[in-house]
Short mmCIF file of N, CA and C in Angstrom, two decimals:
data_model
loop_
_atom_site.label_atom_id
_atom_site.label_comp_id
_atom_site.label_asym_id
_atom_site.label_seq_id
_atom_site.Cartn_x
_atom_site.Cartn_y
_atom_site.Cartn_z
N MET A 18 4.97 34.53 15.11
CA MET A 18 4.18 33.50 15.46
C MET A 18 4.90 32.24 15.72
N GLN A 19 5.68 31.99 14.54
CA GLN A 19 6.43 30.73 14.57
C GLN A 19 7.38 30.60 15.83
N ALA A 20 8.09 31.69 16.24
CA ALA A 20 8.94 31.76 17.43
C ALA A 20 8.14 31.46 18.74
N GLN A 21 6.90 32.08 18.93
CA GLN A 21 6.19 32.02 20.00
C GLN A 21 5.59 30.54 20.19
N LEU A 22 5.31 29.90 19.04
CA LEU A 22 4.86 28.55 19.18
C LEU A 22 5.81 27.47 19.11
N GLU A 23 7.13 27.85 19.08
CA GLU A 23 8.27 26.83 18.98
C GLU A 23 8.14 25.83 17.90
N LEU A 24 7.74 26.40 16.70
CA LEU A 24 7.72 25.54 15.43
C LEU A 24 8.98 25.72 14.71
N ASP A 25 9.39 24.51 14.27
CA ASP A 25 10.70 24.46 13.38
C ASP A 25 10.45 25.25 11.97
N LYS A 26 11.16 26.25 11.76
CA LYS A 26 10.76 27.12 10.63
C LYS A 26 10.93 26.47 9.32
N GLU A 27 11.94 25.76 9.12
CA GLU A 27 12.37 25.16 7.83
C GLU A 27 11.21 24.25 7.15
N PRO A 28 10.68 23.40 7.89
CA PRO A 28 9.56 22.56 7.21
C PRO A 28 8.41 23.41 6.92
N TRP A 29 8.01 24.50 7.86
CA TRP A 29 6.92 25.20 7.49
C TRP A 29 7.03 26.10 6.19
N GLU A 30 8.46 26.60 6.05
CA GLU A 30 8.68 27.40 4.88
C GLU A 30 8.43 26.48 3.64
N LYS A 31 8.88 25.26 3.62
CA LYS A 31 8.72 24.29 2.55
C LYS A 31 7.18 24.06 2.23
N ILE A 32 6.42 23.89 3.34
CA ILE A 32 5.06 23.64 3.21
C ILE A 32 4.26 24.80 2.53
N VAL A 33 4.72 25.98 3.04
CA VAL A 33 4.14 27.27 2.49
C VAL A 33 4.41 27.35 0.80
N LYS A 34 5.61 27.12 0.59
CA LYS A 34 6.03 27.09 -0.80
C LYS A 34 5.17 25.96 -1.69
N GLU A 35 5.06 24.85 -1.03
CA GLU A 35 4.14 23.83 -1.70
C GLU A 35 2.76 24.15 -1.83
N LEU A 36 2.21 24.76 -0.85
CA LEU A 36 0.95 25.29 -0.78
C LEU A 36 0.76 26.32 -1.98
N TYR A 37 1.72 27.25 -2.14
CA TYR A 37 1.56 28.23 -3.25
C TYR A 37 1.56 27.54 -4.44
N ASP A 38 2.43 26.39 -4.59
CA ASP A 38 2.45 25.65 -5.94
C ASP A 38 0.98 25.07 -6.13
N ILE A 39 0.49 24.52 -5.16
CA ILE A 39 -0.76 23.92 -5.28
C ILE A 39 -1.87 24.90 -5.65
N CYS A 40 -1.92 26.10 -5.04
CA CYS A 40 -2.75 27.07 -5.41
C CYS A 40 -2.61 27.53 -6.89
N ALA A 41 -1.30 27.68 -7.41
CA ALA A 41 -1.15 27.96 -8.62
C ALA A 41 -1.60 26.89 -9.68
N TYR A 42 -1.54 25.65 -9.32
CA TYR A 42 -1.74 24.42 -10.11
C TYR A 42 -3.37 24.35 -10.23
N VAL A 43 -4.13 24.65 -9.01
CA VAL A 43 -5.42 24.54 -9.15
C VAL A 43 -6.06 25.82 -9.92
N ALA A 44 -5.43 26.93 -9.82
CA ALA A 44 -5.87 28.11 -10.57
C ALA A 44 -5.60 28.09 -12.06
N GLY A 45 -4.80 27.04 -12.42
CA GLY A 45 -4.44 26.85 -13.90
C GLY A 45 -3.21 27.69 -14.28
N TYR A 46 -2.53 28.05 -13.51
CA TYR A 46 -1.18 28.79 -13.82
C TYR A 46 -0.05 27.78 -13.87
N LYS A 47 -0.21 26.58 -13.43
CA LYS A 47 0.84 25.51 -13.50
C LYS A 47 0.12 24.33 -14.18
N LYS A 48 0.60 23.76 -15.16
CA LYS A 48 0.04 22.57 -15.76
C LYS A 48 0.33 21.27 -15.09
N THR A 49 1.52 21.19 -14.53
CA THR A 49 1.94 20.07 -13.74
C THR A 49 2.34 20.46 -12.40
N ILE A 50 2.53 19.53 -11.44
CA ILE A 50 2.91 19.75 -10.16
C ILE A 50 3.63 18.55 -9.66
N ASP A 51 4.79 18.62 -8.86
CA ASP A 51 5.51 17.59 -8.43
C ASP A 51 5.63 17.81 -6.92
N LEU A 52 4.81 17.03 -6.20
CA LEU A 52 4.84 16.89 -4.73
C LEU A 52 5.46 15.78 -4.12
N GLU A 53 6.03 15.04 -4.87
CA GLU A 53 6.55 13.56 -4.30
C GLU A 53 7.55 13.86 -3.04
N GLU A 54 8.55 14.74 -3.36
CA GLU A 54 9.41 14.99 -2.25
C GLU A 54 8.59 15.51 -0.95
N GLY A 55 7.64 16.47 -1.17
CA GLY A 55 6.89 16.95 0.02
C GLY A 55 6.17 15.94 0.70
N ILE A 56 5.48 15.04 -0.12
CA ILE A 56 4.58 13.92 0.55
C ILE A 56 5.67 13.02 1.28
N LYS A 57 6.68 12.76 0.71
CA LYS A 57 7.71 11.74 1.49
C LYS A 57 8.13 12.47 2.83
N ARG A 58 8.45 13.73 2.64
CA ARG A 58 8.91 14.42 3.88
C ARG A 58 7.79 14.36 4.99
N LEU A 59 6.52 14.74 4.60
CA LEU A 59 5.49 14.80 5.52
C LEU A 59 5.37 13.32 6.10
N GLU A 60 5.30 12.30 5.26
CA GLU A 60 5.04 10.90 5.81
C GLU A 60 6.19 10.46 6.61
N THR A 61 7.43 10.73 6.38
CA THR A 61 8.63 10.47 7.16
C THR A 61 8.39 11.17 8.65
N PHE A 62 8.05 12.30 8.68
CA PHE A 62 7.74 12.95 9.91
C PHE A 62 6.69 12.30 10.82
N ILE A 63 5.63 12.00 10.05
CA ILE A 63 4.33 11.38 10.62
C ILE A 63 4.81 10.02 11.17
N GLU A 64 5.44 9.22 10.48
CA GLU A 64 5.95 7.82 10.86
C GLU A 64 6.80 7.89 12.09
N ALA A 65 7.73 8.94 12.09
CA ALA A 65 8.68 8.91 13.08
C ALA A 65 8.06 9.43 14.43
N ASN A 66 6.94 10.11 14.43
CA ASN A 66 6.38 10.79 15.61
C ASN A 66 5.03 10.33 16.02
N GLN A 67 4.36 9.56 15.18
CA GLN A 67 3.00 9.12 15.59
C GLN A 67 2.83 8.27 16.79
N SER A 68 4.06 7.51 17.18
CA SER A 68 3.94 6.57 18.23
C SER A 68 3.72 7.28 19.61
N ARG A 69 3.96 8.62 19.55
CA ARG A 69 3.64 9.52 20.78
C ARG A 69 2.20 9.63 21.06
N TYR A 70 1.37 9.40 20.19
CA TYR A 70 -0.08 9.45 20.27
C TYR A 70 -0.66 8.21 21.21
N SER A 71 -1.06 8.52 22.35
CA SER A 71 -1.64 7.53 23.24
C SER A 71 -3.14 7.80 23.67
N ASN A 72 -3.54 9.12 23.85
CA ASN A 72 -4.69 9.57 24.42
C ASN A 72 -5.34 10.49 23.53
N PHE A 73 -6.48 10.98 23.69
CA PHE A 73 -7.11 11.97 23.04
C PHE A 73 -6.50 13.28 23.35
N ILE A 74 -6.32 14.11 22.36
CA ILE A 74 -5.47 15.53 22.63
C ILE A 74 -6.54 16.42 22.80
N TYR A 75 -6.30 17.14 23.93
CA TYR A 75 -7.09 18.27 24.17
C TYR A 75 -6.24 19.62 23.86
N PRO A 76 -6.42 20.30 22.76
CA PRO A 76 -5.58 21.32 22.22
C PRO A 76 -5.79 22.68 23.11
N PHE A 77 -6.31 22.69 24.38
CA PHE A 77 -6.59 23.75 25.17
C PHE A 77 -5.49 24.20 26.13
N ASP A 78 -4.61 23.29 26.35
CA ASP A 78 -3.62 23.46 27.31
C ASP A 78 -2.33 24.33 26.91
N GLN A 79 -2.01 24.15 25.42
CA GLN A 79 -0.95 24.85 24.92
C GLN A 79 -1.29 25.62 23.71
N LYS A 80 -0.71 26.68 23.43
CA LYS A 80 -0.89 27.54 22.41
C LYS A 80 -0.52 26.84 21.16
N LYS A 81 0.63 26.11 21.09
CA LYS A 81 1.05 25.45 19.86
C LYS A 81 0.05 24.29 19.48
N ALA A 82 -0.47 23.57 20.53
CA ALA A 82 -1.38 22.51 20.05
C ALA A 82 -2.72 23.15 19.55
N ALA A 83 -3.27 24.17 20.20
CA ALA A 83 -4.39 24.88 19.78
C ALA A 83 -4.26 25.49 18.32
N PHE A 84 -3.15 25.97 18.16
CA PHE A 84 -2.94 26.74 16.82
C PHE A 84 -2.79 25.58 15.72
N LEU A 85 -2.15 24.49 15.97
CA LEU A 85 -2.03 23.34 15.06
C LEU A 85 -3.33 22.61 14.73
N HIS A 86 -4.14 22.62 15.86
CA HIS A 86 -5.53 22.02 15.73
C HIS A 86 -6.31 22.84 14.79
N TYR A 87 -6.28 24.21 15.05
CA TYR A 87 -6.94 25.10 14.05
C TYR A 87 -6.51 25.08 12.65
N VAL A 88 -5.11 25.02 12.33
CA VAL A 88 -4.62 24.79 11.07
C VAL A 88 -5.00 23.44 10.39
N ARG A 89 -5.04 22.44 11.23
CA ARG A 89 -5.50 21.14 10.74
C ARG A 89 -6.90 21.18 10.25
N THR A 90 -7.87 22.02 10.94
CA THR A 90 -9.32 22.02 10.47
C THR A 90 -9.23 22.77 9.19
N VAL A 91 -8.49 23.77 8.95
CA VAL A 91 -8.47 24.55 7.74
C VAL A 91 -8.07 23.69 6.70
N VAL A 92 -7.02 22.89 7.03
CA VAL A 92 -6.41 22.01 5.85
C VAL A 92 -7.44 20.98 5.62
N ARG A 93 -8.28 20.46 6.51
CA ARG A 93 -9.20 19.43 6.12
C ARG A 93 -10.43 20.17 5.31
N ARG A 94 -10.68 21.36 5.59
CA ARG A 94 -11.77 22.08 4.88
C ARG A 94 -11.09 22.35 3.34
N ALA A 95 -9.95 22.56 3.20
CA ALA A 95 -9.31 22.77 1.93
C ALA A 95 -9.39 21.46 1.10
N GLU A 96 -9.15 20.30 1.91
CA GLU A 96 -9.14 18.90 1.28
C GLU A 96 -10.61 18.63 0.74
N ARG A 97 -11.65 18.98 1.64
CA ARG A 97 -12.99 18.73 1.14
C ARG A 97 -13.38 19.51 -0.13
N SER A 98 -12.76 20.81 -0.02
CA SER A 98 -13.03 21.67 -1.26
C SER A 98 -12.37 21.18 -2.53
N LEU A 99 -11.21 20.65 -2.43
CA LEU A 99 -10.35 20.06 -3.44
C LEU A 99 -11.09 18.80 -3.99
N VAL A 100 -11.60 18.04 -3.21
CA VAL A 100 -12.37 16.86 -3.56
C VAL A 100 -13.62 17.25 -4.39
N LYS A 101 -14.26 18.26 -3.82
CA LYS A 101 -15.54 18.63 -4.70
C LYS A 101 -15.03 19.17 -6.05
N VAL A 102 -13.99 20.05 -6.13
CA VAL A 102 -13.39 20.63 -7.38
C VAL A 102 -13.10 19.47 -8.20
N ASN A 103 -12.49 18.35 -7.66
CA ASN A 103 -12.18 17.23 -8.47
C ASN A 103 -13.27 16.51 -9.29
N GLU A 104 -14.48 16.87 -8.79
CA GLU A 104 -15.69 16.40 -9.48
C GLU A 104 -15.87 17.00 -10.97
N THR A 105 -15.30 18.09 -11.09
CA THR A 105 -15.60 18.86 -12.34
C THR A 105 -14.22 19.25 -13.05
N GLN A 106 -13.15 19.26 -12.28
CA GLN A 106 -11.93 19.73 -12.83
C GLN A 106 -10.85 18.71 -12.23
N LEU A 107 -10.37 17.82 -12.96
CA LEU A 107 -9.50 16.72 -12.54
C LEU A 107 -8.33 17.26 -11.90
N ILE A 108 -8.19 16.88 -10.63
CA ILE A 108 -6.99 17.36 -9.82
C ILE A 108 -6.09 16.18 -9.57
N ASP A 109 -4.67 16.43 -9.78
CA ASP A 109 -3.66 15.62 -9.81
C ASP A 109 -3.90 14.86 -8.24
N THR A 110 -3.80 13.54 -8.33
CA THR A 110 -3.94 12.91 -7.07
C THR A 110 -2.82 13.03 -6.04
N ALA A 111 -1.65 13.64 -6.55
CA ALA A 111 -0.58 13.97 -5.59
C ALA A 111 -1.12 15.23 -4.77
N VAL A 112 -1.85 16.04 -5.30
CA VAL A 112 -2.43 17.23 -4.64
C VAL A 112 -3.28 16.83 -3.53
N LEU A 113 -4.26 15.96 -3.88
CA LEU A 113 -5.08 15.41 -2.73
C LEU A 113 -4.30 14.58 -1.75
N GLN A 114 -3.37 13.77 -2.10
CA GLN A 114 -2.53 13.06 -1.11
C GLN A 114 -1.70 14.05 -0.22
N TYR A 115 -1.29 15.02 -0.77
CA TYR A 115 -0.40 16.13 -0.04
C TYR A 115 -1.28 16.71 0.97
N ILE A 116 -2.42 17.07 0.55
CA ILE A 116 -3.28 17.90 1.52
C ILE A 116 -3.65 16.90 2.66
N ASN A 117 -3.96 15.75 2.29
CA ASN A 117 -4.39 14.73 3.32
C ASN A 117 -3.30 14.47 4.28
N ARG A 118 -2.00 14.31 3.70
CA ARG A 118 -0.82 14.05 4.55
C ARG A 118 -0.59 15.25 5.55
N LEU A 119 -0.84 16.56 4.91
CA LEU A 119 -0.53 17.82 5.65
C LEU A 119 -1.45 17.83 6.85
N SER A 120 -2.61 17.43 6.85
CA SER A 120 -3.66 17.39 8.03
C SER A 120 -2.78 16.54 9.10
N ASP A 121 -2.57 15.30 8.66
CA ASP A 121 -1.88 14.36 9.61
C ASP A 121 -0.62 14.93 10.20
N TYR A 122 0.16 15.68 9.43
CA TYR A 122 1.29 16.23 9.80
C TYR A 122 0.99 17.29 10.90
N CYS A 123 0.07 18.07 10.66
CA CYS A 123 -0.46 18.97 11.71
C CYS A 123 -0.82 18.43 13.07
N PHE A 124 -1.59 17.36 12.94
CA PHE A 124 -1.97 16.53 14.10
C PHE A 124 -0.84 16.07 14.77
N VAL A 125 0.22 15.31 14.30
CA VAL A 125 1.24 14.76 14.76
C VAL A 125 2.09 15.77 15.34
N ASN A 126 2.27 17.02 14.84
CA ASN A 126 3.13 18.00 15.16
C ASN A 126 2.58 18.66 16.58
N GLU A 127 1.20 18.47 16.79
CA GLU A 127 0.74 18.69 18.10
C GLU A 127 1.35 18.04 19.17
N LEU A 128 1.80 16.77 18.91
CA LEU A 128 2.31 15.88 19.82
C LEU A 128 3.87 16.17 20.24
N VAL A 129 4.53 16.81 19.23
CA VAL A 129 5.97 16.96 19.34
C VAL A 129 6.33 18.17 20.15
#
């Protein structure tokens, strides 16, 4: 899938690892979580590429844009779920920040 969509493999491998860490943290298998490097990496990419956005994006013309748009909606759903969990089980703010930045990362990746 990654090759078909022309996605850079390295950042997505890091994202998958960080998402596994987040799942382990939320499930209680990890007591602490360090996402500072991941958040910085996402923000650096976003800042470097967000200027490409000038019009509304219709994700129907390209497989990559459509796929990333779908991934972004799933990430937003996960973010809403984590905010809800945070009402009863305190979630590290870095987790919430990472998920929020990941959604923006997916959006900006549609432009690249």
